[in-house]
Amino acid sequence: MSLFGHSGFIGNDRELLRLAARISELNHLLDAVRSHVPPELASSCVSVAWGPSETLLIGVRSSAAAARLRVAAPQLRDALGAAGWHASAIRPRVQVALQQEKSRINKDLRLSDSACSAFEQLAESLEAGPLRDAVATLVAHQHQRKAR
């Protein structure tokens, strides 16, 4: 939806229009940041804001991402400047609420029938040993899950 596509919600309220425009601007800036950093770092960039003295604050998911962003900051600042975003400095900020969320491991992963068949064929083609045993155990485990 575009900024003006929210007219049913926002109407002519100047405050809401200004807020929607600001959100749109920050989303464009976040997209620009993500496009000028490596893809593995881009997915860790979750928010942007302007701080004092034209400092660009970039919210990241982890301290590792913050460290990588600090290293990439001079090149990112130059790239953003060329794109029309002028930041005097770039400061990563770890989003603590995101750090506290533990990733959940899905213990109920199931392989498709074709994947099970491929693993069965692989097990049959392997020489006797630990790898063959591990693949056979995987296939047996998947068959047990499907029987439940």
Short mmCIF file of N, CA and C in Angstrom, two decimals:
data_model
loop_
_atom_site.label_atom_id
_atom_site.label_comp_id
_atom_site.label_asym_id
_atom_site.label_seq_id
_atom_site.Cartn_x
_atom_site.Cartn_y
_atom_site.Cartn_z
N MET A 1 0.83 -1.18 0.00
CA MET A 1 0.00 0.00 0.00
C MET A 1 0.87 1.24 0.00
N SER A 2 0.50 2.20 -0.77
CA SER A 2 1.27 3.43 -0.79
C SER A 2 0.87 4.31 0.39
N LEU A 3 1.63 5.33 0.58
CA LEU A 3 1.35 6.28 1.65
C LEU A 3 -0.07 6.82 1.53
N PHE A 4 -0.47 7.14 0.33
CA PHE A 4 -1.78 7.74 0.14
C PHE A 4 -2.86 6.69 -0.02
N GLY A 5 -2.50 5.42 -0.09
CA GLY A 5 -3.47 4.34 -0.16
C GLY A 5 -4.10 4.06 1.19
N HIS A 6 -3.61 4.68 2.24
CA HIS A 6 -4.16 4.50 3.58
C HIS A 6 -5.25 5.51 3.88
N SER A 7 -5.77 6.19 2.86
CA SER A 7 -6.67 7.31 3.09
C SER A 7 -7.88 6.92 3.91
N GLY A 8 -8.33 5.69 3.82
CA GLY A 8 -9.46 5.27 4.63
C GLY A 8 -9.13 5.29 6.10
N PHE A 9 -7.89 5.03 6.44
CA PHE A 9 -7.46 5.01 7.83
C PHE A 9 -6.97 6.38 8.28
N ILE A 10 -6.13 6.99 7.47
CA ILE A 10 -5.51 8.25 7.86
C ILE A 10 -6.42 9.44 7.60
N GLY A 11 -7.11 9.39 6.49
CA GLY A 11 -7.97 10.52 6.14
C GLY A 11 -7.14 11.76 5.89
N ASN A 12 -7.56 12.88 6.41
CA ASN A 12 -6.86 14.15 6.23
C ASN A 12 -6.12 14.59 7.48
N ASP A 13 -5.93 13.71 8.41
CA ASP A 13 -5.24 14.03 9.65
C ASP A 13 -3.78 14.34 9.35
N ARG A 14 -3.37 15.57 9.54
CA ARG A 14 -2.01 15.99 9.19
C ARG A 14 -0.96 15.25 10.00
N GLU A 15 -1.23 15.03 11.26
CA GLU A 15 -0.27 14.33 12.12
C GLU A 15 -0.03 12.91 11.61
N LEU A 16 -1.11 12.21 11.28
CA LEU A 16 -0.96 10.84 10.76
C LEU A 16 -0.29 10.83 9.39
N LEU A 17 -0.61 11.80 8.55
CA LEU A 17 0.03 11.89 7.24
C LEU A 17 1.54 12.12 7.40
N ARG A 18 1.90 13.01 8.34
CA ARG A 18 3.32 13.29 8.58
C ARG A 18 4.02 12.03 9.12
N LEU A 19 3.35 11.33 10.02
CA LEU A 19 3.91 10.11 10.59
C LEU A 19 4.07 9.04 9.52
N ALA A 20 3.08 8.87 8.67
CA ALA A 20 3.15 7.89 7.58
C ALA A 20 4.28 8.24 6.62
N ALA A 21 4.46 9.51 6.33
CA ALA A 21 5.55 9.94 5.44
C ALA A 21 6.91 9.65 6.08
N ARG A 22 7.02 9.87 7.39
CA ARG A 22 8.28 9.61 8.11
C ARG A 22 8.60 8.12 8.11
N ILE A 23 7.59 7.29 8.33
CA ILE A 23 7.78 5.84 8.32
C ILE A 23 8.22 5.39 6.94
N SER A 24 7.59 5.93 5.92
CA SER A 24 7.96 5.58 4.55
C SER A 24 9.41 5.97 4.26
N GLU A 25 9.81 7.17 4.70
CA GLU A 25 11.18 7.63 4.51
C GLU A 25 12.18 6.70 5.21
N LEU A 26 11.88 6.31 6.45
CA LEU A 26 12.79 5.43 7.19
C LEU A 26 12.83 4.03 6.56
N ASN A 27 11.71 3.57 6.04
CA ASN A 27 11.72 2.27 5.34
C ASN A 27 12.58 2.32 4.09
N HIS A 28 12.52 3.43 3.36
CA HIS A 28 13.38 3.59 2.18
C HIS A 28 14.85 3.62 2.58
N LEU A 29 15.15 4.29 3.68
CA LEU A 29 16.52 4.34 4.17
C LEU A 29 16.99 2.95 4.60
N LEU A 30 16.14 2.21 5.28
CA LEU A 30 16.49 0.85 5.68
C LEU A 30 16.76 -0.02 4.45
N ASP A 31 15.94 0.12 3.43
CA ASP A 31 16.17 -0.62 2.18
C ASP A 31 17.51 -0.24 1.56
N ALA A 32 17.85 1.06 1.61
CA ALA A 32 19.13 1.52 1.06
C ALA A 32 20.29 0.93 1.86
N VAL A 33 20.16 0.90 3.19
CA VAL A 33 21.21 0.31 4.03
C VAL A 33 21.39 -1.15 3.66
N ARG A 34 20.27 -1.89 3.60
CA ARG A 34 20.35 -3.33 3.28
C ARG A 34 20.95 -3.59 1.90
N SER A 35 20.71 -2.68 0.97
CA SER A 35 21.24 -2.91 -0.38
C SER A 35 22.72 -2.59 -0.49
N HIS A 36 23.29 -1.90 0.50
CA HIS A 36 24.70 -1.52 0.44
C HIS A 36 25.59 -2.28 1.41
N VAL A 37 25.06 -3.32 2.03
CA VAL A 37 25.87 -4.18 2.90
C VAL A 37 25.77 -5.61 2.36
N PRO A 38 26.69 -6.49 2.74
CA PRO A 38 26.61 -7.88 2.27
C PRO A 38 25.27 -8.52 2.65
N PRO A 39 24.74 -9.42 1.83
CA PRO A 39 23.43 -10.02 2.09
C PRO A 39 23.30 -10.67 3.47
N GLU A 40 24.36 -11.31 3.93
CA GLU A 40 24.28 -11.96 5.25
C GLU A 40 24.18 -10.93 6.37
N LEU A 41 24.65 -9.73 6.15
CA LEU A 41 24.52 -8.66 7.13
C LEU A 41 23.20 -7.92 6.94
N ALA A 42 22.73 -7.83 5.72
CA ALA A 42 21.49 -7.11 5.42
C ALA A 42 20.31 -7.69 6.20
N SER A 43 20.25 -9.00 6.31
CA SER A 43 19.12 -9.61 7.02
C SER A 43 19.15 -9.32 8.52
N SER A 44 20.30 -8.90 9.04
CA SER A 44 20.40 -8.55 10.46
C SER A 44 20.06 -7.10 10.74
N CYS A 45 19.97 -6.28 9.71
CA CYS A 45 19.61 -4.87 9.88
C CYS A 45 18.09 -4.77 9.93
N VAL A 46 17.56 -4.39 11.09
CA VAL A 46 16.12 -4.43 11.29
C VAL A 46 15.46 -3.06 11.43
N SER A 47 16.24 -2.02 11.70
CA SER A 47 15.62 -0.70 11.86
C SER A 47 16.67 0.39 11.66
N VAL A 48 16.18 1.59 11.39
CA VAL A 48 17.05 2.76 11.29
C VAL A 48 16.38 3.94 11.97
N ALA A 49 17.19 4.86 12.43
CA ALA A 49 16.69 6.10 13.03
C ALA A 49 17.81 7.13 12.93
N TRP A 50 17.42 8.38 12.98
CA TRP A 50 18.41 9.45 12.99
C TRP A 50 18.67 9.86 14.42
N GLY A 51 19.94 9.93 14.78
CA GLY A 51 20.35 10.37 16.11
C GLY A 51 20.87 11.79 16.04
N PRO A 52 21.46 12.25 17.12
CA PRO A 52 22.02 13.61 17.15
C PRO A 52 23.14 13.78 16.12
N SER A 53 23.28 14.98 15.64
CA SER A 53 24.36 15.35 14.70
C SER A 53 24.37 14.49 13.45
N GLU A 54 23.20 14.21 12.91
CA GLU A 54 23.06 13.42 11.68
C GLU A 54 23.71 12.05 11.78
N THR A 55 23.69 11.45 12.94
CA THR A 55 24.19 10.10 13.14
C THR A 55 23.10 9.12 12.76
N LEU A 56 23.43 8.17 11.89
CA LEU A 56 22.47 7.15 11.50
C LEU A 56 22.61 5.98 12.45
N LEU A 57 21.53 5.67 13.16
CA LEU A 57 21.50 4.54 14.08
C LEU A 57 20.85 3.37 13.35
N ILE A 58 21.54 2.24 13.33
CA ILE A 58 21.01 1.06 12.65
C ILE A 58 20.82 -0.04 13.67
N GLY A 59 19.57 -0.48 13.83
CA GLY A 59 19.26 -1.56 14.74
C GLY A 59 19.62 -2.90 14.11
N VAL A 60 20.37 -3.71 14.84
CA VAL A 60 20.79 -5.02 14.36
C VAL A 60 20.38 -6.09 15.37
N ARG A 61 20.38 -7.34 14.91
CA ARG A 61 19.90 -8.45 15.73
C ARG A 61 20.92 -8.96 16.75
N SER A 62 22.21 -8.73 16.53
CA SER A 62 23.20 -9.34 17.41
C SER A 62 24.45 -8.46 17.51
N SER A 63 25.25 -8.75 18.52
CA SER A 63 26.50 -8.01 18.68
C SER A 63 27.47 -8.36 17.55
N ALA A 64 27.40 -9.56 17.02
CA ALA A 64 28.26 -9.93 15.88
C ALA A 64 27.92 -9.08 14.66
N ALA A 65 26.63 -8.88 14.42
CA ALA A 65 26.21 -8.04 13.29
C ALA A 65 26.64 -6.59 13.53
N ALA A 66 26.57 -6.14 14.78
CA ALA A 66 27.00 -4.77 15.11
C ALA A 66 28.49 -4.60 14.82
N ALA A 67 29.28 -5.61 15.17
CA ALA A 67 30.73 -5.54 14.91
C ALA A 67 31.01 -5.49 13.42
N ARG A 68 30.32 -6.30 12.64
CA ARG A 68 30.51 -6.30 11.19
C ARG A 68 30.08 -4.97 10.58
N LEU A 69 29.00 -4.41 11.12
CA LEU A 69 28.52 -3.13 10.61
C LEU A 69 29.49 -2.00 10.93
N ARG A 70 30.13 -2.05 12.09
CA ARG A 70 31.13 -1.03 12.44
C ARG A 70 32.27 -1.05 11.42
N VAL A 71 32.68 -2.25 11.02
CA VAL A 71 33.76 -2.37 10.03
C VAL A 71 33.32 -1.82 8.67
N ALA A 72 32.07 -2.09 8.31
CA ALA A 72 31.56 -1.67 7.00
C ALA A 72 31.05 -0.23 6.99
N ALA A 73 31.00 0.43 8.15
CA ALA A 73 30.39 1.76 8.26
C ALA A 73 30.97 2.82 7.32
N PRO A 74 32.29 2.94 7.18
CA PRO A 74 32.80 4.00 6.28
C PRO A 74 32.34 3.83 4.82
N GLN A 75 32.38 2.60 4.33
CA GLN A 75 31.93 2.36 2.95
C GLN A 75 30.41 2.56 2.84
N LEU A 76 29.68 2.13 3.85
CA LEU A 76 28.23 2.30 3.85
C LEU A 76 27.87 3.78 3.87
N ARG A 77 28.57 4.56 4.69
CA ARG A 77 28.30 6.00 4.77
C ARG A 77 28.53 6.66 3.41
N ASP A 78 29.62 6.26 2.73
CA ASP A 78 29.91 6.82 1.41
C ASP A 78 28.84 6.42 0.39
N ALA A 79 28.43 5.16 0.42
CA ALA A 79 27.42 4.67 -0.52
C ALA A 79 26.07 5.36 -0.28
N LEU A 80 25.70 5.51 0.98
CA LEU A 80 24.45 6.20 1.28
C LEU A 80 24.52 7.67 0.88
N GLY A 81 25.68 8.30 1.07
CA GLY A 81 25.86 9.69 0.66
C GLY A 81 25.67 9.85 -0.83
N ALA A 82 26.21 8.90 -1.59
CA ALA A 82 26.05 8.94 -3.05
C ALA A 82 24.59 8.75 -3.45
N ALA A 83 23.82 8.05 -2.60
CA ALA A 83 22.41 7.82 -2.88
C ALA A 83 21.51 8.94 -2.34
N GLY A 84 22.13 9.96 -1.73
CA GLY A 84 21.36 11.11 -1.24
C GLY A 84 21.06 11.10 0.24
N TRP A 85 21.54 10.12 0.99
CA TRP A 85 21.34 10.07 2.44
C TRP A 85 22.64 10.50 3.10
N HIS A 86 22.64 11.62 3.77
CA HIS A 86 23.87 12.15 4.34
C HIS A 86 23.92 11.89 5.85
N ALA A 87 24.84 11.03 6.23
CA ALA A 87 25.04 10.70 7.65
C ALA A 87 26.45 11.08 8.04
N SER A 88 26.59 11.74 9.17
CA SER A 88 27.93 12.10 9.63
C SER A 88 28.64 10.90 10.23
N ALA A 89 27.87 9.96 10.77
CA ALA A 89 28.43 8.74 11.35
C ALA A 89 27.35 7.66 11.32
N ILE A 90 27.79 6.42 11.41
CA ILE A 90 26.87 5.29 11.48
C ILE A 90 27.16 4.52 12.75
N ARG A 91 26.13 4.30 13.54
CA ARG A 91 26.28 3.60 14.81
C ARG A 91 25.30 2.43 14.85
N PRO A 92 25.80 1.22 14.94
CA PRO A 92 24.89 0.07 15.10
C PRO A 92 24.38 0.01 16.54
N ARG A 93 23.16 -0.43 16.70
CA ARG A 93 22.56 -0.61 18.01
C ARG A 93 21.92 -2.00 18.06
N VAL A 94 22.39 -2.81 19.00
CA VAL A 94 21.83 -4.15 19.13
C VAL A 94 20.43 -4.03 19.73
N GLN A 95 19.48 -4.68 19.09
CA GLN A 95 18.10 -4.66 19.57
C GLN A 95 17.95 -5.74 20.63
N VAL A 96 17.99 -5.35 21.89
CA VAL A 96 18.02 -6.29 23.02
C VAL A 96 16.80 -7.20 23.02
N ALA A 97 15.64 -6.68 22.70
CA ALA A 97 14.44 -7.50 22.71
C ALA A 97 14.57 -8.66 21.72
N LEU A 98 15.24 -8.42 20.61
CA LEU A 98 15.44 -9.49 19.63
C LEU A 98 16.46 -10.50 20.13
N GLN A 99 17.44 -10.06 20.92
CA GLN A 99 18.44 -10.98 21.45
C GLN A 99 17.81 -11.92 22.46
N GLN A 100 16.84 -11.45 23.22
CA GLN A 100 16.24 -12.28 24.25
C GLN A 100 15.36 -13.37 23.67
N GLU A 101 14.87 -13.18 22.45
CA GLU A 101 14.07 -14.21 21.82
C GLU A 101 15.00 -15.33 21.37
N LYS A 102 14.82 -16.49 21.94
CA LYS A 102 15.63 -17.63 21.56
C LYS A 102 15.03 -18.24 20.30
N SER A 103 15.90 -18.60 19.39
CA SER A 103 15.38 -19.25 18.20
C SER A 103 14.84 -20.61 18.61
N ARG A 104 13.72 -20.95 18.03
CA ARG A 104 13.08 -22.22 18.34
C ARG A 104 13.48 -23.24 17.30
N ILE A 105 13.97 -24.35 17.79
CA ILE A 105 14.33 -25.44 16.88
C ILE A 105 13.10 -26.30 16.71
N ASN A 106 12.69 -26.48 15.49
CA ASN A 106 11.52 -27.29 15.22
C ASN A 106 11.94 -28.76 15.24
N LYS A 107 11.51 -29.46 16.28
CA LYS A 107 11.88 -30.86 16.41
C LYS A 107 10.94 -31.75 15.64
N ASP A 108 10.01 -31.16 14.94
CA ASP A 108 9.04 -31.94 14.19
C ASP A 108 9.27 -31.80 12.69
N LEU A 109 10.52 -31.72 12.29
CA LEU A 109 10.83 -31.60 10.87
C LEU A 109 10.62 -32.93 10.19
N ARG A 110 10.00 -32.88 9.03
CA ARG A 110 9.73 -34.11 8.29
C ARG A 110 10.20 -33.96 6.85
N LEU A 111 10.79 -35.01 6.35
CA LEU A 111 11.23 -35.03 4.96
C LEU A 111 10.08 -35.46 4.07
N SER A 112 10.07 -34.95 2.86
CA SER A 112 9.05 -35.37 1.90
C SER A 112 9.30 -36.81 1.49
N ASP A 113 8.32 -37.43 0.84
CA ASP A 113 8.46 -38.81 0.38
C ASP A 113 9.62 -38.94 -0.62
N SER A 114 9.75 -37.96 -1.50
CA SER A 114 10.83 -38.03 -2.49
C SER A 114 12.19 -37.88 -1.81
N ALA A 115 12.28 -37.05 -0.78
CA ALA A 115 13.54 -36.92 -0.05
C ALA A 115 13.88 -38.21 0.67
N CYS A 116 12.88 -38.85 1.28
CA CYS A 116 13.13 -40.14 1.94
C CYS A 116 13.61 -41.17 0.94
N SER A 117 13.00 -41.21 -0.24
CA SER A 117 13.43 -42.15 -1.27
C SER A 117 14.87 -41.89 -1.68
N ALA A 118 15.22 -40.62 -1.83
CA ALA A 118 16.59 -40.27 -2.22
C ALA A 118 17.58 -40.71 -1.15
N PHE A 119 17.23 -40.53 0.12
CA PHE A 119 18.13 -40.96 1.20
C PHE A 119 18.22 -42.49 1.26
N GLU A 120 17.10 -43.18 0.98
CA GLU A 120 17.15 -44.65 0.95
C GLU A 120 18.11 -45.13 -0.14
N GLN A 121 18.01 -44.50 -1.32
CA GLN A 121 18.91 -44.86 -2.42
C GLN A 121 20.37 -44.55 -2.06
N LEU A 122 20.57 -43.44 -1.39
CA LEU A 122 21.92 -43.07 -0.96
C LEU A 122 22.46 -44.12 0.01
N ALA A 123 21.64 -44.53 0.98
CA ALA A 123 22.08 -45.52 1.97
C ALA A 123 22.47 -46.83 1.27
N GLU A 124 21.69 -47.21 0.27
CA GLU A 124 21.98 -48.46 -0.45
C GLU A 124 23.27 -48.36 -1.25
N SER A 125 23.61 -47.16 -1.69
CA SER A 125 24.81 -47.00 -2.53
C SER A 125 26.09 -46.83 -1.72
N LEU A 126 25.97 -46.60 -0.43
CA LEU A 126 27.15 -46.38 0.41
C LEU A 126 27.73 -47.70 0.90
N GLU A 127 29.03 -47.66 1.12
CA GLU A 127 29.68 -48.82 1.71
C GLU A 127 29.28 -48.93 3.17
N ALA A 128 29.35 -50.14 3.70
CA ALA A 128 29.02 -50.34 5.11
C ALA A 128 29.94 -49.48 5.97
N GLY A 129 29.36 -48.83 6.97
CA GLY A 129 30.14 -47.97 7.84
C GLY A 129 29.27 -46.96 8.54
N PRO A 130 29.88 -46.02 9.26
CA PRO A 130 29.10 -45.07 10.05
C PRO A 130 28.21 -44.14 9.22
N LEU A 131 28.66 -43.74 8.04
CA LEU A 131 27.84 -42.86 7.22
C LEU A 131 26.58 -43.58 6.75
N ARG A 132 26.75 -44.80 6.28
CA ARG A 132 25.60 -45.58 5.83
C ARG A 132 24.63 -45.79 7.00
N ASP A 133 25.16 -46.10 8.18
CA ASP A 133 24.32 -46.31 9.36
C ASP A 133 23.55 -45.04 9.71
N ALA A 134 24.22 -43.89 9.62
CA ALA A 134 23.57 -42.62 9.95
C ALA A 134 22.44 -42.30 8.98
N VAL A 135 22.68 -42.52 7.69
CA VAL A 135 21.65 -42.26 6.69
C VAL A 135 20.48 -43.22 6.88
N ALA A 136 20.77 -44.48 7.15
CA ALA A 136 19.71 -45.46 7.38
C ALA A 136 18.89 -45.09 8.62
N THR A 137 19.56 -44.60 9.66
CA THR A 137 18.86 -44.18 10.88
C THR A 137 17.95 -42.99 10.59
N LEU A 138 18.44 -42.05 9.78
CA LEU A 138 17.63 -40.91 9.40
C LEU A 138 16.36 -41.36 8.67
N VAL A 139 16.51 -42.25 7.72
CA VAL A 139 15.37 -42.75 6.95
C VAL A 139 14.39 -43.48 7.87
N ALA A 140 14.91 -44.34 8.75
CA ALA A 140 14.03 -45.08 9.67
C ALA A 140 13.28 -44.11 10.58
N HIS A 141 13.97 -43.10 11.05
CA HIS A 141 13.35 -42.11 11.92
C HIS A 141 12.22 -41.38 11.18
N GLN A 142 12.46 -41.02 9.94
CA GLN A 142 11.43 -40.34 9.15
C GLN A 142 10.22 -41.24 8.91
N HIS A 143 10.47 -42.53 8.66
CA HIS A 143 9.36 -43.46 8.45
C HIS A 143 8.54 -43.60 9.74
N GLN A 144 9.20 -43.58 10.89
CA GLN A 144 8.48 -43.65 12.17
C GLN A 144 7.62 -42.41 12.37
N ARG A 145 8.12 -41.26 12.01
CA ARG A 145 7.35 -40.02 12.17
C ARG A 145 6.11 -40.02 11.28
N LYS A 146 6.26 -40.57 10.08
CA LYS A 146 5.12 -40.59 9.16
C LYS A 146 4.07 -41.57 9.63
N ALA A 147 4.49 -42.61 10.36
CA ALA A 147 3.53 -43.62 10.84
C ALA A 147 2.70 -43.07 12.00
N ARG A 148 3.16 -42.04 12.66
CA ARG A 148 2.42 -41.47 13.81
C ARG A 148 1.18 -40.78 13.40
#
